[in-house]
mmCIF file of C-alpha atoms in Angstrom:
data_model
loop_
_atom_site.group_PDB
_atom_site.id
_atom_site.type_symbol
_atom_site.label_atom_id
_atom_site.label_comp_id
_atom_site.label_asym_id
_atom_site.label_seq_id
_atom_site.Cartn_x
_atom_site.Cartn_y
_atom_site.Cartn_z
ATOM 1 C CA UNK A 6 96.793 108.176 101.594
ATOM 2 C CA UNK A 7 99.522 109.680 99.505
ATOM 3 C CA UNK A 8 102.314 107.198 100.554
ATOM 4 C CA UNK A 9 104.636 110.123 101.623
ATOM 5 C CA UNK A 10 107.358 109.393 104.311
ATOM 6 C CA UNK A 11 107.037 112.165 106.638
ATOM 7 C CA UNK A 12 110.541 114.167 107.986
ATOM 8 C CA UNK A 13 108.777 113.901 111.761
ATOM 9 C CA UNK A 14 112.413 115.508 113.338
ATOM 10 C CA UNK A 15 112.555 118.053 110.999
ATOM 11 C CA UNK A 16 108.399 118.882 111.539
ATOM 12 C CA UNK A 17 109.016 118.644 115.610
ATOM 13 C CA UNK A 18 112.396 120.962 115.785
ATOM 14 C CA UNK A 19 109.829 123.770 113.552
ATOM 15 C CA UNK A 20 106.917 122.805 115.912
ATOM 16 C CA UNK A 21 108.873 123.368 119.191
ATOM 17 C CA UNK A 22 110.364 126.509 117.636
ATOM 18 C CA UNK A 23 107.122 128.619 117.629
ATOM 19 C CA UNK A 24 104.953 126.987 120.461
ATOM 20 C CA UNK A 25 104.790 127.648 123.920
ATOM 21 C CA UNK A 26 107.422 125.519 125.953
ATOM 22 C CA UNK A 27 104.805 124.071 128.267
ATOM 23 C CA UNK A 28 102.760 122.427 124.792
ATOM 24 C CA UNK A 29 103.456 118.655 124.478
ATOM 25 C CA UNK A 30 104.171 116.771 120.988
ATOM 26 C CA UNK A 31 102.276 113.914 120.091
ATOM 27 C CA UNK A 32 102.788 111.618 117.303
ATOM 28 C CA UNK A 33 100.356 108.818 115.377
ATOM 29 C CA UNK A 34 102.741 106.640 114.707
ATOM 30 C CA UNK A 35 99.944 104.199 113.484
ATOM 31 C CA UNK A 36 101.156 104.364 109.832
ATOM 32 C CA UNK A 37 104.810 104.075 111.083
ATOM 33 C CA UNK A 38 105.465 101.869 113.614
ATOM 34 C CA UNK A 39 104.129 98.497 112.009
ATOM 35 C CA UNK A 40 106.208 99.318 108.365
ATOM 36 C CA UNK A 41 109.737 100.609 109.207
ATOM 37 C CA UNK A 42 112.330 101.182 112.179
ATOM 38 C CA UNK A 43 110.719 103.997 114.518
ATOM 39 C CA UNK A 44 112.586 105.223 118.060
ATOM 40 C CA UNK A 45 110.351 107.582 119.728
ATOM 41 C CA UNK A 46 113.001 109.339 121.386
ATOM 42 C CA UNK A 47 114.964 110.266 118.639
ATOM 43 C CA UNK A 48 112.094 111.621 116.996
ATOM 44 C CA UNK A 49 112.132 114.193 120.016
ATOM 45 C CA UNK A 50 108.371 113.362 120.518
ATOM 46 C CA UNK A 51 106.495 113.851 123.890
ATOM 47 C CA UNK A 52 103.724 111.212 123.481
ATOM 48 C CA UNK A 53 103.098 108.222 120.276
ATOM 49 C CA UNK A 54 100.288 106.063 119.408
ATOM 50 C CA UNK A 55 100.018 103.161 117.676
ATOM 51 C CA UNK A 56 96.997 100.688 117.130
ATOM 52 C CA UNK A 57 97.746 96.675 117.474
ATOM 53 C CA UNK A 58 95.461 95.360 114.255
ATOM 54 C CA UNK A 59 97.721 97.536 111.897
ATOM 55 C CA UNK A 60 100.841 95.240 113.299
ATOM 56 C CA UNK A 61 99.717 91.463 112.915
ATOM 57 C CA UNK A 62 98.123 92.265 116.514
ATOM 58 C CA UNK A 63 94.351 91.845 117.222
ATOM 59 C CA UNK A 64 92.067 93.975 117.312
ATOM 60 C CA UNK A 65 90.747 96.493 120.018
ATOM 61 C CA UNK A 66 94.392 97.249 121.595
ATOM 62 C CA UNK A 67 97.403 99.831 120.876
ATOM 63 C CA UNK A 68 99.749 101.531 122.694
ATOM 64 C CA UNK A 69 100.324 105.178 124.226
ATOM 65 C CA UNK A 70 104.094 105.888 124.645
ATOM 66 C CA UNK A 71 105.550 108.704 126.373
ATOM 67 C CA UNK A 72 108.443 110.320 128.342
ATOM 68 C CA UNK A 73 108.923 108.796 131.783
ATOM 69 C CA UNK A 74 109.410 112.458 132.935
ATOM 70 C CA UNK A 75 106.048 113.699 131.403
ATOM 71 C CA UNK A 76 104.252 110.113 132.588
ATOM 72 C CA UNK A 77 105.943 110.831 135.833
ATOM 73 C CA UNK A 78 104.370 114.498 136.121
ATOM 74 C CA UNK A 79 100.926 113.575 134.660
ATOM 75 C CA UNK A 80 97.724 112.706 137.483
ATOM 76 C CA UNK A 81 95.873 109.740 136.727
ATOM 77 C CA UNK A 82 93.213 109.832 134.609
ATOM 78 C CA UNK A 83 90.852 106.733 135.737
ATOM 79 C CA UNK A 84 90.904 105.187 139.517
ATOM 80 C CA UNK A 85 90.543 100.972 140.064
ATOM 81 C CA UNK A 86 92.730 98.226 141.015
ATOM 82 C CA UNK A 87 96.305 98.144 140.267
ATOM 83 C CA UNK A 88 96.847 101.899 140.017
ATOM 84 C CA UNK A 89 97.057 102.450 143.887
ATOM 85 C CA UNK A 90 100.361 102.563 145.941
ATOM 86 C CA UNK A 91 98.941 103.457 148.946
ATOM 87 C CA UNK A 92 95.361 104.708 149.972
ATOM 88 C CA UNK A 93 94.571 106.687 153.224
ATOM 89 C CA UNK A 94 92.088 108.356 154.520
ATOM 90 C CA UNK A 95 92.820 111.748 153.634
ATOM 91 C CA UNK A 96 94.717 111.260 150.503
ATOM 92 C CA UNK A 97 96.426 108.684 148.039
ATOM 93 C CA UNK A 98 99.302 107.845 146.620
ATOM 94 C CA UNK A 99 99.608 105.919 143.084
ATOM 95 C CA UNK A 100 101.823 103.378 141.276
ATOM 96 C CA UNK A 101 104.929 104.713 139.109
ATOM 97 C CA UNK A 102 104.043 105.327 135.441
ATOM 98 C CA UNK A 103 102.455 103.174 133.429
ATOM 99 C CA UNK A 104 100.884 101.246 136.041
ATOM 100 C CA UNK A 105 98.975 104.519 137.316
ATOM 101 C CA UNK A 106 97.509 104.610 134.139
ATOM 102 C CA UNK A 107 96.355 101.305 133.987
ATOM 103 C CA UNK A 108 93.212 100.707 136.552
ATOM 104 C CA UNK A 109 91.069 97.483 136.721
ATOM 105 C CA UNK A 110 91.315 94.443 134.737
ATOM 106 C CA UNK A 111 93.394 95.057 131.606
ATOM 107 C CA UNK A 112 92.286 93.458 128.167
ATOM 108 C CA UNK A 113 94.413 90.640 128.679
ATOM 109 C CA UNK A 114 94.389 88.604 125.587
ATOM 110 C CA UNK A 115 94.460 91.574 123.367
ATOM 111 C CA UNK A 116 97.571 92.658 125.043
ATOM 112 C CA UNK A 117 99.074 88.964 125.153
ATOM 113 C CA UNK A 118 98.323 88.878 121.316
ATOM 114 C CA UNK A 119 99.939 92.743 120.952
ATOM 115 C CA UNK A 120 102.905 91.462 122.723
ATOM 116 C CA UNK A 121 103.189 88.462 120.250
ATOM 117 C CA UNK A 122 103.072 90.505 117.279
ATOM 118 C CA UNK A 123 105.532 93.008 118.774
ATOM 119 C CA UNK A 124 108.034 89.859 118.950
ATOM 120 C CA UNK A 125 106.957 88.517 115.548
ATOM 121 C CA UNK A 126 107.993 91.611 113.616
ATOM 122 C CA UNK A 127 110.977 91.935 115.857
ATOM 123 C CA UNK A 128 112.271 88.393 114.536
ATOM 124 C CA UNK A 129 111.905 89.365 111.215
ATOM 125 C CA UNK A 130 113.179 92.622 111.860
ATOM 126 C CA UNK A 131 111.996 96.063 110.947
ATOM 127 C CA UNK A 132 114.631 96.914 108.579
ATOM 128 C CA UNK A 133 113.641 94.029 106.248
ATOM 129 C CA UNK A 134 110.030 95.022 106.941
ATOM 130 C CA UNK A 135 110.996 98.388 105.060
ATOM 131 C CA UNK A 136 113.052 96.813 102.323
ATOM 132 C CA UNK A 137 110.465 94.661 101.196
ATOM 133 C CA UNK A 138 107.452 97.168 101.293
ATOM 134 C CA UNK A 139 109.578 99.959 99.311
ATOM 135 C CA UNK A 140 110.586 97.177 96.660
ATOM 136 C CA UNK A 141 106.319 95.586 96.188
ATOM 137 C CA UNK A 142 105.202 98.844 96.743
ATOM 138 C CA UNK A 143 107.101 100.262 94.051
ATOM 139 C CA UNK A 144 106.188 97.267 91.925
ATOM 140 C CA UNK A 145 102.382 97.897 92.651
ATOM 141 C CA UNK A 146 103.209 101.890 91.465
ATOM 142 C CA UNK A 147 104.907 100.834 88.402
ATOM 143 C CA UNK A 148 102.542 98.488 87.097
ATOM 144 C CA UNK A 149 99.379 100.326 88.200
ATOM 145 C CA UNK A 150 100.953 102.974 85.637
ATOM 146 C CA UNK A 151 102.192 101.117 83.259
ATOM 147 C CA UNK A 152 98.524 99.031 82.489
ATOM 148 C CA UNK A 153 95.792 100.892 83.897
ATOM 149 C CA UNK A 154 94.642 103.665 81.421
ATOM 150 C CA UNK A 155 93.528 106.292 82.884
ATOM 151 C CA UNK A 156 94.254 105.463 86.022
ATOM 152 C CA UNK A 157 95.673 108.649 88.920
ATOM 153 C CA UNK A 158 97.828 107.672 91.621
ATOM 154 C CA UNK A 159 98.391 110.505 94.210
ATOM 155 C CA UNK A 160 101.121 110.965 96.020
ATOM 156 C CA UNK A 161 105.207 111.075 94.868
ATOM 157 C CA UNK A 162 106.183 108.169 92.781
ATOM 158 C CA UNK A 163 108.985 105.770 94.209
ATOM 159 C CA UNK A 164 111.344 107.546 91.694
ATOM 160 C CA UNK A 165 111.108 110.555 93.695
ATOM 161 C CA UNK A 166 111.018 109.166 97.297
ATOM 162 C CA UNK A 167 110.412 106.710 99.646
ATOM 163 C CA UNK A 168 107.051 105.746 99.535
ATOM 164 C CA UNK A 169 104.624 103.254 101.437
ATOM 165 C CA UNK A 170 103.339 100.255 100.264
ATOM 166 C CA UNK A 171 100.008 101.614 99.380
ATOM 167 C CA UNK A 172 98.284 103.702 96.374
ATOM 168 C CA UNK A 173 95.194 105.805 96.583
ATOM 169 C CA UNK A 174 94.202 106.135 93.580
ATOM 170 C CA UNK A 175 91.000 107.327 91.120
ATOM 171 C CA UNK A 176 90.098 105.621 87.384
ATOM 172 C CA UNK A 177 88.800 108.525 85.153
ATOM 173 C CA UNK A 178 85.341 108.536 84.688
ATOM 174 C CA UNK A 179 84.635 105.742 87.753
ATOM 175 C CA UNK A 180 83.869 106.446 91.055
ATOM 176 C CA UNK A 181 85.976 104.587 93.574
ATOM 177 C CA UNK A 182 83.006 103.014 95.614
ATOM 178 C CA UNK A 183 81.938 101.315 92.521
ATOM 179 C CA UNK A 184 85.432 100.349 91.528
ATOM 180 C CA UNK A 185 86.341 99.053 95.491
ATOM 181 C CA UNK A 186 82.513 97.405 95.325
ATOM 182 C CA UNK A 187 83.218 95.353 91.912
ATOM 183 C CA UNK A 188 86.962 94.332 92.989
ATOM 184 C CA UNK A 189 85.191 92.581 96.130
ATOM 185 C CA UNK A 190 83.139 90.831 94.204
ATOM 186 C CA UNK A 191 86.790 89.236 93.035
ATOM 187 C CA UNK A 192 88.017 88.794 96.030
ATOM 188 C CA UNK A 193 90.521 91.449 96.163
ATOM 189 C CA UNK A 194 89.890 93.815 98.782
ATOM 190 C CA UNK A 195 90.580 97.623 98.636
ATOM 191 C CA UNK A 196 89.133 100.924 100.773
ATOM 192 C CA UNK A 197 87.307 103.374 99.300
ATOM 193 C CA UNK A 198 86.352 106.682 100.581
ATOM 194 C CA UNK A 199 87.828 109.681 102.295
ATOM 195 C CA UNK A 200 90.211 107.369 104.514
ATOM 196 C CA UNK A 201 89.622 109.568 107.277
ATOM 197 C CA UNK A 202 91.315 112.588 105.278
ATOM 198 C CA UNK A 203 88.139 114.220 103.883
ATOM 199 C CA UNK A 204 90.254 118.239 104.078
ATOM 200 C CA UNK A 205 93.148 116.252 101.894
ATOM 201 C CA UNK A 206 89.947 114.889 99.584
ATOM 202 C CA UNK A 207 88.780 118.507 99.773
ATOM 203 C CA UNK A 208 92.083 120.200 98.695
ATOM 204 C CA UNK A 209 92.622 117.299 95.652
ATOM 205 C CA UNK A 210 89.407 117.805 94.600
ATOM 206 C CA UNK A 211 88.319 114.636 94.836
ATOM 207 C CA UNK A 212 85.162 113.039 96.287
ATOM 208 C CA UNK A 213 86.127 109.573 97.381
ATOM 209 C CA UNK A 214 89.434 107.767 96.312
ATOM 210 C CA UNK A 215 90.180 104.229 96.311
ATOM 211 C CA UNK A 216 93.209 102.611 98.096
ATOM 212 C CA UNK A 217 94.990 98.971 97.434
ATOM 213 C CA UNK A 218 97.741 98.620 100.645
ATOM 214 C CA UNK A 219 100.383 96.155 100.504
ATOM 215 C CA UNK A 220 102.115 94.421 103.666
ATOM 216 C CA UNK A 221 104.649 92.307 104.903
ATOM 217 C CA UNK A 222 102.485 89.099 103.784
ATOM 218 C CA UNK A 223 101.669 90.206 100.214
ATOM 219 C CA UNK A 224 103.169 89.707 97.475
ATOM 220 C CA UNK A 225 103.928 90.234 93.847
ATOM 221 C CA UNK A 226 101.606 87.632 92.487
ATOM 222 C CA UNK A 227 99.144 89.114 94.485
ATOM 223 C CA UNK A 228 99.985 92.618 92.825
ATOM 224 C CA UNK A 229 99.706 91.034 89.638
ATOM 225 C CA UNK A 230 95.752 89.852 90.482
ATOM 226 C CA UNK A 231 95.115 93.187 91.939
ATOM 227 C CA UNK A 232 95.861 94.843 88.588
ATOM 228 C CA UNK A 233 94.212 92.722 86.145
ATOM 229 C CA UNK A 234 90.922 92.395 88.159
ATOM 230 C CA UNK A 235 91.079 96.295 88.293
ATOM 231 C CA UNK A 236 91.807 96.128 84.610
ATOM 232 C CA UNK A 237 88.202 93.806 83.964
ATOM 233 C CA UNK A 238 86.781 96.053 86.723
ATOM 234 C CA UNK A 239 86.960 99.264 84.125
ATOM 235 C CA UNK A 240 86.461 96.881 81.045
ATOM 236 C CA UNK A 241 82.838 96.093 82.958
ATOM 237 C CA UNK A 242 81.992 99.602 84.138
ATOM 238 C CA UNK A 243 82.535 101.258 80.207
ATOM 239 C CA UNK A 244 80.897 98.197 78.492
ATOM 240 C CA UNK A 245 84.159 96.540 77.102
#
């Protein structure tokens, strides 16, 4: 929602420094993984997710990393094909991490199309991924500011740091459902709402905010659409 760039090392080293030593880390790396070089290990993490459709992937699939040592230590949590070593009659034995997580048919296609996306980004690499999103996204910022009166963008601006390709954002005197509702009717398609952040919405004071995001395939023409639809969008809602 705000665009900020998180400093996960420096939030894990404080997190491990007060909890118990037994109490496991784990990270969404859903708004991370798909926009900019992540290594799990480095980020001294004990578990990541990430979801597939926010990474060119379909729908339906993601991905639950984790130390082999903690896999390795961990029962399993579901029983069915595929996650047995060996079965007796008084006890059994399972498959080595992750295939002990992994019982009965997987969703095969799903993870044949995650796997393709996973290469796809890979190609293009993620360190251009990042380039490019910091350069539109700070386009999108800029010009959001510079021609939409009125207009609140939450969040640091790109002048004072990295910041995702993505602006929530409110109008004065509009309320972002109607906004997101009448830029759909243009073809240009935004979320509004909480954004699944409703205590962040709370401590703003804000009851909904709108939210334009910006990826690998967008681009600056695009940006340029997005603003001057929102522009006639607040010309229609105050009568202009």
């Amino acid at each position: 929602v705000l665009g900020s760039v998180n400093p996960v090392e420096e939030i894990v080293a404080a997190a491990r420094q007060g909890a118990h030593p037994d109490c496991k880390i784990l990270l969404d790396a859903c708004q991370s993984v798909p926009h900019m070089p992540t290594s799990f290990p480095d980020l001294g993490v004990d578990f990541a997710v990430c979801s597939g459709h926010k990474m060119c992937a379909p729908t339906g699939i993601g991905f639950l990393w984790g130390k082999p040592e903690v896999l390795e230590a961990m029962p399993p949590f579901m029983g069915g094909g595929e996650m047995i070593q060996d079965v007796y009659q008084t006890h059994s034995t399972f498959a080595k991490p992750p295939g002990k997580f992994e019982a009965g048919t997987p969703a095969i296609c799903e993870a044949i199309g995650l796997g393709e996306a996973c290469d796809y980004l890979a190609e293009i690499g993620m360190g251009r991924v990042e380039e490019f999103e910091h350069e539109i996204g700070a386009y999108m910022y800029r010009e959001l500011v510079e021609k939409i009166e009125g207009i609140e963008i939450y969040g640091p601006s790109p002048d004072q740091a990295p910041r995702a390709a993505l602006a929530a954002f409110n109008v004065e005197g509009l309320h972002a459902t109607d906004v997101s509702m009448i830029l759909d009717q243009y073809g240009i398609a935004v979320r509004s709402g909480h954004h699944c952040t409703q205590p962040l919405h709370q401590y703003l004071g804000i009851n909904a905010s709108a939210r334009a995001s910006l990826y690998l395939y967008n681009t600056k023409e695009e940006v340029d659409q997005f603003v001057s639809k929102l522009s006639e969008t607040i010309e229609f809602f105050r009568g202009g």
